[in-house]
């Protein structure tokens, strides 16, 4: 599934505008410890985290992450959004908590979506 | 005559600029991308270098990042004049961290940085002692 298709099928707001880089999503990963994310995440994955500072974009860029999803309507600083655009990484925001978001993504990616 | 690197990248790791921490690894990543190095190799180098840069920022009170890209390898030196590491074997253990509360709030402090560096580099040499700062030297093969 393409990142843009996931964006369209989920209750998310795309903070970075149109998906500049729109790869096939590899998998979904969620963790708020940056070293762990760098060692465990896969290329072109969606990463769900509650962290919103600028270095989150740096980590995503270094780890070849396609998209950062911020749950629970946590506000994202404008500087983080700008940096993500520069690095061609998408940021989505959603009101869903992480558990529910993972559940929906799972259904979506395994094609069990009603 | 000393061998001249194809590309030389140098960045100051400013102790007061959290947002700029990791700048050097990002630059190296972009350069390697342009050289057409395989993405997996680039990720290894970028992650190891970023971990060392962030350590110099968080634990070392800032320092310097230097990277040299040669046709067959990348050499990186991250140095700081901070408090140094008293027990390197302990620091290398996954899960060991002395990161203060305020940086844990930012997602650091898993105690996985040094193990990540070890796993992702082909050669690693850490020279550190209390009061003498820390120098992390890494080599990566490009093949
Ligand atoms: N440059 C440095 N100067 C002083 N101490 C250091 C330095 N680098 C690492 N250390 C010490 O080694 C410990 C382990 O480092 P490591 O990078 O593995 O974990 P961390 O930085 O605490 O957490 P993480 O990297 O997972 O965010 C640190 O908590 C710190 O005590
Ligand atoms: Mg670290």
mmCIF file of C-alpha atoms and ligand atoms in Angstrom:
data_model
loop_
_atom_site.group_PDB
_atom_site.id
_atom_site.type_symbol
_atom_site.label_atom_id
_atom_site.label_comp_id
_atom_site.label_asym_id
_atom_site.label_seq_id
_atom_site.Cartn_x
_atom_site.Cartn_y
_atom_site.Cartn_z
ATOM 1 C CA UNK A 1 0.000 0.000 0.000
ATOM 2 C CA UNK A 2 1.232 3.459 -0.905
ATOM 3 C CA UNK A 3 1.636 6.053 1.833
ATOM 4 C CA UNK A 4 -0.867 8.345 0.111
ATOM 5 C CA UNK A 5 -3.463 5.550 0.049
ATOM 6 C CA UNK A 6 -3.009 4.999 3.793
ATOM 7 C CA UNK A 7 -3.396 8.737 4.368
ATOM 8 C CA UNK A 8 -6.662 8.756 2.443
ATOM 9 C CA UNK A 9 -8.071 5.722 4.260
ATOM 10 C CA UNK A 10 -7.274 6.832 7.805
ATOM 11 C CA UNK A 11 -8.610 9.661 9.982
ATOM 12 C CA UNK A 12 -5.332 11.586 9.750
ATOM 13 C CA UNK A 13 -4.330 15.119 8.845
ATOM 14 C CA UNK A 14 -1.291 15.332 6.565
ATOM 15 C CA UNK A 15 0.743 18.168 8.120
ATOM 16 C CA UNK A 16 3.412 18.187 5.437
ATOM 17 C CA UNK A 17 1.072 18.726 2.478
ATOM 18 C CA UNK A 18 0.969 16.237 -0.372
ATOM 19 C CA UNK A 19 3.209 13.225 0.216
ATOM 20 C CA UNK A 20 6.397 14.372 -1.496
ATOM 21 C CA UNK A 21 7.843 10.927 -1.292
ATOM 22 C CA UNK A 22 5.150 8.324 -1.652
ATOM 23 C CA UNK A 23 6.723 4.879 -1.265
ATOM 24 C CA UNK A 24 5.086 1.522 -0.777
ATOM 25 C CA UNK A 25 4.769 1.207 3.044
ATOM 26 C CA UNK A 26 6.959 -1.613 4.371
ATOM 27 C CA UNK A 27 5.561 -1.915 7.901
ATOM 28 C CA UNK A 28 4.476 0.038 10.987
ATOM 29 C CA UNK A 29 6.709 0.628 13.982
ATOM 30 C CA UNK A 30 5.975 2.355 17.260
ATOM 31 C CA UNK A 31 8.409 3.415 19.998
ATOM 32 C CA UNK A 32 9.485 6.620 21.743
ATOM 33 C CA UNK A 33 13.106 5.688 22.395
ATOM 34 C CA UNK A 34 15.137 7.072 19.529
ATOM 35 C CA UNK A 35 18.087 4.656 19.676
ATOM 36 C CA UNK A 36 15.692 1.744 19.614
ATOM 37 C CA UNK A 37 13.864 3.211 16.642
ATOM 38 C CA UNK A 38 17.124 3.601 14.743
ATOM 39 C CA UNK A 39 18.145 0.023 15.396
ATOM 40 C CA UNK A 40 14.780 -1.704 14.887
ATOM 41 C CA UNK A 41 12.751 0.237 12.335
ATOM 42 C CA UNK A 42 12.597 -0.777 8.686
ATOM 43 C CA UNK A 43 13.119 1.324 5.590
ATOM 44 C CA UNK A 44 9.939 3.015 4.318
ATOM 45 C CA UNK A 45 7.958 2.248 7.452
ATOM 46 C CA UNK A 46 5.345 4.340 9.210
ATOM 47 C CA UNK A 47 6.599 5.349 12.664
ATOM 48 C CA UNK A 48 4.152 6.253 15.406
ATOM 49 C CA UNK A 49 5.576 8.385 18.229
ATOM 50 C CA UNK A 50 4.490 10.991 20.773
ATOM 51 C CA UNK A 51 7.777 12.885 20.316
ATOM 52 C CA UNK A 52 7.568 16.003 18.169
ATOM 53 C CA UNK A 53 10.915 17.827 18.457
ATOM 54 C CA UNK A 54 13.238 18.456 15.512
ATOM 55 C CA UNK A 55 15.543 15.519 16.147
ATOM 56 C CA UNK A 56 12.632 13.158 15.500
ATOM 57 C CA UNK A 57 12.870 14.220 11.860
ATOM 58 C CA UNK A 58 16.641 13.653 11.924
ATOM 59 C CA UNK A 59 16.102 10.121 13.200
ATOM 60 C CA UNK A 60 13.455 9.442 10.544
ATOM 61 C CA UNK A 61 15.757 10.757 7.850
ATOM 62 C CA UNK A 62 18.739 8.673 8.978
ATOM 63 C CA UNK A 63 16.638 5.528 9.341
ATOM 64 C CA UNK A 64 14.887 5.924 5.948
ATOM 65 C CA UNK A 65 11.469 6.175 7.615
ATOM 66 C CA UNK A 66 8.716 7.286 5.221
ATOM 67 C CA UNK A 67 6.252 8.851 7.613
ATOM 68 C CA UNK A 68 5.900 9.961 11.233
ATOM 69 C CA UNK A 69 2.444 9.703 12.786
ATOM 70 C CA UNK A 70 1.669 11.733 15.901
ATOM 71 C CA UNK A 71 -1.314 10.336 17.847
ATOM 72 C CA UNK A 72 -3.783 11.882 20.303
ATOM 73 C CA UNK A 73 -3.759 15.300 18.649
ATOM 74 C CA UNK A 74 -0.405 16.147 20.209
ATOM 75 C CA UNK A 75 0.599 19.520 18.752
ATOM 76 C CA UNK A 76 3.540 19.452 16.327
ATOM 77 C CA UNK A 77 5.859 22.493 16.198
ATOM 78 C CA UNK A 78 5.962 24.339 12.869
ATOM 79 C CA UNK A 79 9.768 23.954 12.760
ATOM 80 C CA UNK A 80 9.404 20.165 12.861
ATOM 81 C CA UNK A 81 6.930 20.252 9.980
ATOM 82 C CA UNK A 82 9.204 22.515 7.923
ATOM 83 C CA UNK A 83 12.226 20.271 8.499
ATOM 84 C CA UNK A 84 10.201 17.193 7.542
ATOM 85 C CA UNK A 85 9.167 18.826 4.270
ATOM 86 C CA UNK A 86 12.803 19.614 3.542
ATOM 87 C CA UNK A 87 13.756 15.998 4.150
ATOM 88 C CA UNK A 88 10.784 14.651 2.179
ATOM 89 C CA UNK A 89 9.324 12.889 5.188
ATOM 90 C CA UNK A 90 5.569 13.019 5.754
ATOM 91 C CA UNK A 91 4.032 13.844 9.117
ATOM 92 C CA UNK A 92 0.458 12.785 9.876
ATOM 93 C CA UNK A 93 -1.512 13.878 12.904
ATOM 94 C CA UNK A 94 -4.502 11.987 14.301
ATOM 95 C CA UNK A 95 -6.847 12.137 17.267
ATOM 96 C CA UNK A 96 -6.625 8.343 17.637
ATOM 97 C CA UNK A 97 -4.503 6.869 20.415
ATOM 98 C CA UNK A 98 -1.628 4.619 19.322
ATOM 99 C CA UNK A 99 -3.438 1.363 20.032
ATOM 100 C CA UNK A 100 -6.399 2.223 17.882
ATOM 101 C CA UNK A 101 -4.210 3.611 15.120
ATOM 102 C CA UNK A 102 -2.168 0.389 15.014
ATOM 103 C CA UNK A 103 -5.330 -1.642 14.870
ATOM 104 C CA UNK A 104 -6.652 0.356 11.913
ATOM 105 C CA UNK A 105 -3.323 0.222 10.138
ATOM 106 C CA UNK A 106 -3.180 -3.506 10.606
ATOM 107 C CA UNK A 107 -6.628 -3.972 9.094
ATOM 108 C CA UNK A 108 -5.797 -1.622 6.276
ATOM 109 C CA UNK A 109 -2.477 -3.219 5.391
ATOM 110 C CA UNK A 110 -3.688 -6.790 5.660
ATOM 111 C CA UNK A 111 -6.717 -5.977 3.528
ATOM 112 C CA UNK A 112 -9.309 -6.897 6.161
ATOM 113 C CA UNK A 113 -10.751 -3.384 6.111
ATOM 114 C CA UNK A 114 -14.527 -3.529 5.693
ATOM 115 C CA UNK B 1 52.204 11.472 0.904
ATOM 116 C CA UNK B 2 49.013 11.136 2.902
ATOM 117 C CA UNK B 3 45.998 9.810 1.087
ATOM 118 C CA UNK B 4 43.512 12.523 0.219
ATOM 119 C CA UNK B 5 39.871 11.804 0.924
ATOM 120 C CA UNK B 6 37.274 12.255 -1.800
ATOM 121 C CA UNK B 7 35.169 14.273 0.592
ATOM 122 C CA UNK B 8 35.794 15.885 3.962
ATOM 123 C CA UNK B 9 32.974 16.936 6.267
ATOM 124 C CA UNK B 10 33.450 18.785 9.551
ATOM 125 C CA UNK B 11 30.832 20.109 11.969
ATOM 126 C CA UNK B 12 30.964 21.665 15.401
ATOM 127 C CA UNK B 13 28.581 19.974 17.837
ATOM 128 C CA UNK B 14 27.308 23.025 19.690
ATOM 129 C CA UNK B 15 26.321 22.227 23.271
ATOM 130 C CA UNK B 16 23.607 24.896 23.162
ATOM 131 C CA UNK B 17 21.964 23.874 19.907
ATOM 132 C CA UNK B 18 19.977 20.674 20.309
ATOM 133 C CA UNK B 19 18.325 21.173 16.926
ATOM 134 C CA UNK B 20 21.663 21.131 15.116
ATOM 135 C CA UNK B 21 22.889 17.941 16.808
ATOM 136 C CA UNK B 22 23.152 15.266 14.134
ATOM 137 C CA UNK B 23 23.964 17.712 11.362
ATOM 138 C CA UNK B 24 27.187 15.964 10.347
ATOM 139 C CA UNK B 25 25.601 12.526 9.977
ATOM 140 C CA UNK B 26 22.844 14.024 7.872
ATOM 141 C CA UNK B 27 25.445 15.644 5.590
ATOM 142 C CA UNK B 28 27.417 12.412 5.290
ATOM 143 C CA UNK B 29 24.239 10.536 4.464
ATOM 144 C CA UNK B 30 23.403 12.954 1.666
ATOM 145 C CA UNK B 31 26.928 12.785 0.239
ATOM 146 C CA UNK B 32 26.904 8.981 0.230
ATOM 147 C CA UNK B 33 23.497 9.030 -1.430
ATOM 148 C CA UNK B 34 24.898 11.125 -4.241
ATOM 149 C CA UNK B 35 27.804 8.712 -4.628
ATOM 150 C CA UNK B 36 25.333 5.884 -5.188
ATOM 151 C CA UNK B 37 26.334 3.814 -2.134
ATOM 152 C CA UNK B 38 23.779 1.056 -1.259
ATOM 153 C CA UNK B 39 21.053 2.364 1.125
ATOM 154 C CA UNK B 40 21.732 -0.336 3.738
ATOM 155 C CA UNK B 41 25.394 0.671 3.977
ATOM 156 C CA UNK B 42 24.434 4.346 4.199
ATOM 157 C CA UNK B 43 21.963 3.681 6.992
ATOM 158 C CA UNK B 44 24.607 1.813 9.017
ATOM 159 C CA UNK B 45 27.024 4.707 8.723
ATOM 160 C CA UNK B 46 24.420 7.402 9.363
ATOM 161 C CA UNK B 47 22.975 5.689 12.443
ATOM 162 C CA UNK B 48 26.356 4.969 14.062
ATOM 163 C CA UNK B 49 27.537 8.490 13.410
ATOM 164 C CA UNK B 50 24.329 10.070 14.694
ATOM 165 C CA UNK B 51 24.496 8.063 17.928
ATOM 166 C CA UNK B 52 28.051 9.259 18.542
ATOM 167 C CA UNK B 53 27.151 12.854 17.715
ATOM 168 C CA UNK B 54 24.185 12.796 20.063
ATOM 169 C CA UNK B 55 26.337 11.266 22.802
ATOM 170 C CA UNK B 56 28.872 14.068 22.388
ATOM 171 C CA UNK B 57 26.011 16.533 22.664
ATOM 172 C CA UNK B 58 24.179 14.966 25.615
ATOM 173 C CA UNK B 59 26.985 13.446 27.677
ATOM 174 C CA UNK B 60 30.065 15.245 26.367
ATOM 175 C CA UNK B 61 28.915 18.863 26.481
ATOM 176 C CA UNK B 62 29.408 19.344 22.742
ATOM 177 C CA UNK B 63 32.413 18.702 20.534
ATOM 178 C CA UNK B 64 33.335 18.060 16.950
ATOM 179 C CA UNK B 65 32.376 15.671 14.155
ATOM 180 C CA UNK B 66 34.791 14.892 11.319
ATOM 181 C CA UNK B 67 34.117 12.501 8.461
ATOM 182 C CA UNK B 68 36.261 11.506 5.499
ATOM 183 C CA UNK B 69 34.813 9.630 2.580
ATOM 184 C CA UNK B 70 37.303 7.579 0.556
ATOM 185 C CA UNK B 71 36.523 5.459 -2.498
ATOM 186 C CA UNK B 72 36.558 2.263 -0.423
ATOM 187 C CA UNK B 73 35.671 3.425 3.108
ATOM 188 C CA UNK B 74 34.365 6.124 5.435
ATOM 189 C CA UNK B 75 36.276 7.252 8.517
ATOM 190 C CA UNK B 76 34.575 9.196 11.281
ATOM 191 C CA UNK B 77 35.877 10.842 14.427
ATOM 192 C CA UNK B 78 33.502 12.298 17.009
ATOM 193 C CA UNK B 79 35.291 14.025 19.868
ATOM 194 C CA UNK B 80 34.366 15.994 22.948
ATOM 195 C CA UNK B 81 36.115 17.431 25.976
ATOM 196 C CA UNK B 82 33.398 16.394 28.401
ATOM 197 C CA UNK B 83 33.386 14.275 31.514
ATOM 198 C CA UNK B 84 34.534 11.072 29.788
ATOM 199 C CA UNK B 85 33.530 7.457 30.416
ATOM 200 C CA UNK B 86 34.820 5.800 33.590
ATOM 201 C CA UNK B 87 33.849 2.207 32.788
ATOM 202 C CA UNK B 88 33.679 1.599 29.041
ATOM 203 C CA UNK B 89 32.638 -2.076 29.326
ATOM 204 C CA UNK B 90 29.672 -1.024 31.413
ATOM 205 C CA UNK B 91 28.792 1.834 29.071
ATOM 206 C CA UNK B 92 28.819 -0.562 26.091
ATOM 207 C CA UNK B 93 26.142 -2.745 27.703
ATOM 208 C CA UNK B 94 22.710 -2.450 26.193
ATOM 209 C CA UNK B 95 20.389 -0.661 28.610
ATOM 210 C CA UNK B 96 23.095 1.155 30.571
ATOM 211 C CA UNK B 97 22.465 4.891 30.598
ATOM 212 C CA UNK B 98 23.217 7.884 32.766
ATOM 213 C CA UNK B 99 21.068 10.195 30.625
ATOM 214 C CA UNK B 100 19.449 12.886 32.779
ATOM 215 C CA UNK B 101 15.671 13.111 33.100
ATOM 216 C CA UNK B 102 15.309 16.094 30.760
ATOM 217 C CA UNK B 103 16.847 14.252 27.801
ATOM 218 C CA UNK B 104 14.895 11.087 28.569
ATOM 219 C CA UNK B 105 11.796 13.199 28.030
ATOM 220 C CA UNK B 106 13.090 13.775 24.488
ATOM 221 C CA UNK B 107 13.425 10.076 23.731
ATOM 222 C CA UNK B 108 17.085 9.512 24.571
ATOM 223 C CA UNK B 109 18.485 7.240 27.278
ATOM 224 C CA UNK B 110 17.617 3.735 26.081
ATOM 225 C CA UNK B 111 21.264 2.842 26.597
ATOM 226 C CA UNK B 112 21.404 1.573 23.032
ATOM 227 C CA UNK B 113 23.577 4.202 21.376
ATOM 228 C CA UNK B 114 26.978 2.598 21.960
ATOM 229 C CA UNK B 115 25.682 -0.916 21.130
ATOM 230 C CA UNK B 116 24.214 0.546 17.912
ATOM 231 C CA UNK B 117 27.582 2.098 17.082
ATOM 232 C CA UNK B 118 29.362 -1.208 17.720
ATOM 233 C CA UNK B 119 26.923 -3.189 15.580
ATOM 234 C CA UNK B 120 26.910 -0.772 12.674
ATOM 235 C CA UNK B 121 30.629 -0.044 12.341
ATOM 236 C CA UNK B 122 33.353 -2.249 10.869
ATOM 237 C CA UNK B 123 36.005 -0.881 13.215
ATOM 238 C CA UNK B 124 35.463 1.001 16.460
ATOM 239 C CA UNK B 125 37.966 2.607 18.771
ATOM 240 C CA UNK B 126 36.760 4.555 21.808
ATOM 241 C CA UNK B 127 39.326 6.523 23.734
ATOM 242 C CA UNK B 128 37.892 7.986 26.911
ATOM 243 C CA UNK B 129 38.761 8.645 30.520
ATOM 244 C CA UNK B 130 37.205 10.692 33.332
ATOM 245 C CA UNK B 131 38.137 14.337 32.833
ATOM 246 C CA UNK B 132 39.845 13.606 29.494
ATOM 247 C CA UNK B 133 36.866 13.725 27.161
ATOM 248 C CA UNK B 134 35.856 11.086 24.627
ATOM 249 C CA UNK B 135 37.003 10.251 21.106
ATOM 250 C CA UNK B 136 34.942 7.793 19.117
ATOM 251 C CA UNK B 137 36.702 6.591 15.980
ATOM 252 C CA UNK B 138 34.720 4.540 13.481
ATOM 253 C CA UNK B 139 35.540 2.937 10.148
ATOM 254 C CA UNK B 140 33.079 1.646 7.606
ATOM 255 C CA UNK B 141 33.868 -0.339 4.469
ATOM 256 C CA UNK B 142 32.148 0.756 1.307
ATOM 257 C CA UNK B 143 31.505 -2.396 -0.662
HETATM 258 N N1 LIG C 1 30.663 11.169 24.792
HETATM 259 C C1 LIG C 1 30.396 10.706 26.006
HETATM 260 N N2 LIG C 1 30.863 11.349 27.120
HETATM 261 C C2 LIG C 1 30.582 10.883 28.360
HETATM 262 N N3 LIG C 1 29.850 9.776 28.607
HETATM 263 C C3 LIG C 1 29.377 9.087 27.558
HETATM 264 C C4 LIG C 1 29.618 9.511 26.207
HETATM 265 N N4 LIG C 1 29.027 8.612 25.381
HETATM 266 C C5 LIG C 1 28.435 7.697 26.168
HETATM 267 N N5 LIG C 1 28.644 7.968 27.481
HETATM 268 C C6 LIG C 1 28.171 7.169 28.646
HETATM 269 O O1 LIG C 1 27.798 5.870 28.208
HETATM 270 C C7 LIG C 1 26.411 5.636 28.498
HETATM 271 C C8 LIG C 1 25.798 4.748 27.421
HETATM 272 O O2 LIG C 1 25.770 5.450 26.170
HETATM 273 P P1 LIG C 1 24.691 5.021 25.089
HETATM 274 O O3 LIG C 1 24.830 5.901 23.913
HETATM 275 O O4 LIG C 1 24.797 3.544 24.850
HETATM 276 O O5 LIG C 1 23.295 5.274 25.819
HETATM 277 P P2 LIG C 1 22.565 6.662 26.151
HETATM 278 O O6 LIG C 1 23.196 7.759 25.369
HETATM 279 O O7 LIG C 1 22.516 6.829 27.613
HETATM 280 O O8 LIG C 1 21.096 6.367 25.588
HETATM 281 P P3 LIG C 1 20.664 6.272 24.047
HETATM 282 O O9 LIG C 1 21.914 6.355 23.215
HETATM 283 O O10 LIG C 1 20.001 4.935 23.895
HETATM 284 O O11 LIG C 1 19.737 7.415 23.811
HETATM 285 C C9 LIG C 1 25.798 7.012 28.615
HETATM 286 O O12 LIG C 1 24.593 7.023 29.356
HETATM 287 C C10 LIG C 1 26.929 7.783 29.295
HETATM 288 O O13 LIG C 1 26.977 7.488 30.681
HETATM 289 MG MG1 LIG C 2 23.520 7.577 23.314
#
